[in-house]
């Protein structure tokens, strides 16, 4: 068996693992990263990037259809557009490939060695990597577990046949004529919307009282209205019971105990993801668990000396940018820096239509924390930019402490508001007060002005509402 030793060993080359490896390499640590798939993990290969590519392509097609039906901006018309979904998927695969190569190039630049294969721990300092070419033993001073997460399957609807996970949904050769989505969370609503725009008849089945239950109802309302316009059927308080026969209708039970049947060509199950904590020799280590996740301290140290865990395997929120920030941090700690993880300003973006952005505390979250707050809200219907984009649905809301005006949280819902997430996070990270946001000259006409206006509204000095 081949033997290798290094200072810094990363298991998993997703956003957490690949960023940890690159930063460690940049800091001069002799670094090895192991993965059995192309670098980039879930996010780059079967998650964030491919889903956003398909969401965009479906939206382009939908807009052209609107123009063809003279439902777009007056004066903008188009011939009947056509859609070759397999070409769209090919375009998406090309983007993924370019990014795979980009990460490989960054590894080379940072002198990181990429080992292909599946790693299994022998002890806290050693793994055996198995690949088609055989086995390799790698030992290291510091080890980072970045094994990510995988889709949760429902017992009543195991994956296979017409029941698919997000992974298969991203590589279909054509949009299904009818699609049932079980789970109206991030993936279900993002991909459900994309398939509806691509021409599928979509039904979203959500167990909770509302889709996107993670978000405040005010933020979800415009998304619900848009889904209705797109012809998507949303069933809340409903759980999937299985298929009627091997290839039959999807059987749903409502909270009232009623049974419904949904005819569908495909069932996309998106009821959450679970951390990958099996299959890599966890039993050989002495780790503590926190529910399904590996327990870590605020520097992502596990219960074992020299073993770190980052990204989806180390806890919520299961988001790529949180994994990346943790990856960068653990590499710096291994290189001798003092770092702790500050989770106060992790933004969330839901790439629905309209998009939702949040960072920090919501009004309800602040109330639950017993903080007296002042809230400012600016509707996009009063924004010249939103009007010129022909999308006035949504708003920006700022939550601040009443006593010293410190901004605690910022939320928005609206078309293209994902790009405001940087401004929102920066304000929170820098400890901005309402006066800082209100006193910043924002370019006109931009959606960013709505952030300034929301802060002005909270100060009782709104100019445009
Ligand atoms: P992962 O990206 O899951 O990577 C883990 C890696 O570890 C994998 O490559 C796996 O092959 C490897 N691995 C596991 N076990 C072993 C082993 N034993 N040996 C070797 N390698 C191993 N997040 C966002 O922030 N924004 C989005 O828009 C977004 N969209 C998403 C859309 C979809 C459809 C999905 C599924 C997820 C999306 N996410 C999004 C979530 C995001 O993908 C994850 O939060 C992120 O990928 C987590 O990064 P990670 O490094 O922890 O793990
Ligand atoms: P999710 O947790 O966002 O949503 C799952 C939904 O399924 C919930 O609303 C839940 O109430 C519902 N559900 C659970 N069991 C059900 C059942 N039996 N029948 C009907 N509904 C049921 O999970 P997801 O959409 O699978 O996404 C997984 C994770 O991936 C997310 O939590 C997020 O961390 C990440 N992600 C992020 C983005 C983004 O940042 N834009 C996009 C996609 C995924």
Coordinates of C-alpha atoms and ligand atoms in Angstrom, one line a residue, residues 52 154 182-188 190 205-208 213 238-240 270-273 318-319 349-351, ligand 2:
X52 CA -28.9 28.3 -10.4
X154 CA -38.7 9.2 2.6
X182 CA -42.6 16.7 -1.9
X183 CA -41.1 19.3 0.5
X184 CA -41.6 23.0 -0.1
X185 CA -38.3 24.2 1.3
X186 CA -35.3 25.7 -0.4
X187 CA -34.8 23.1 -3.1
X188 CA -38.4 22.2 -3.7
X190 CA -36.4 26.8 -6.2
X205 CA -46.7 19.3 -1.3
X206 CA -45.5 20.7 2.0
X207 CA -46.1 19.2 5.4
X208 CA -45.9 22.5 7.3
X213 CA -41.4 27.5 6.8
X238 CA -50.0 17.7 3.4
X239 CA -47.7 14.7 3.6
X240 CA -46.8 12.1 1.0
X270 CA -36.8 17.5 -1.3
X271 CA -37.5 17.0 2.4
X272 CA -34.1 18.1 3.7
X273 CA -30.5 16.9 3.7
X318 CA -26.2 24.0 5.6
X319 CA -25.0 26.7 3.3
X349 CA -30.7 33.7 0.0
X350 CA -33.6 31.7 -1.5
X351 CA -33.4 31.8 -5.3
Ligands
LIG2 P1 -35.4 22.3 3.5 O1 -35.1 21.9 4.9 O2 -35.1 23.6 3.0 O3 -37.0 22.0 3.2 C1 -37.5 20.7 3.4 C2 -39.0 20.9 3.5 O4 -39.7 19.7 3.4 C3 -39.5 21.6 4.7 O5 -40.3 22.7 4.4 C4 -40.3 20.5 5.5 O6 -41.4 21.0 6.2 C5 -40.8 19.7 4.3 N1 -41.1 18.3 4.6 C6 -40.4 17.4 5.4 N2 -40.9 16.2 5.4 C7 -42.0 16.3 4.6 C8 -43.0 15.3 4.2 N3 -42.9 14.1 4.6 N4 -43.9 15.7 3.3 C9 -44.0 17.0 2.9 N5 -43.1 17.9 3.2 C10 -42.1 17.6 4.1 O7 -34.6 21.1 2.7 P2 -34.2 21.1 1.2 O8 -35.1 21.9 0.3 O9 -34.1 19.6 0.8 O10 -32.8 21.7 1.2 C11 -31.8 21.1 2.0 C12 -30.8 22.2 2.5 O11 -30.0 22.6 1.3 C13 -31.4 23.4 2.9 O12 -31.8 23.4 4.3 C14 -30.3 24.4 2.7 O13 -29.5 24.4 3.8 C15 -29.6 23.9 1.5 N6 -30.0 24.7 0.3 C16 -29.8 26.0 0.2 C17 -30.2 26.7 -0.9 C18 -29.9 28.2 -0.9 O14 -29.2 28.7 -0.1 N7 -30.5 29.0 -1.8 C19 -30.8 26.1 -1.9 C20 -31.1 24.8 -1.9 C21 -30.6 24.0 -0.7

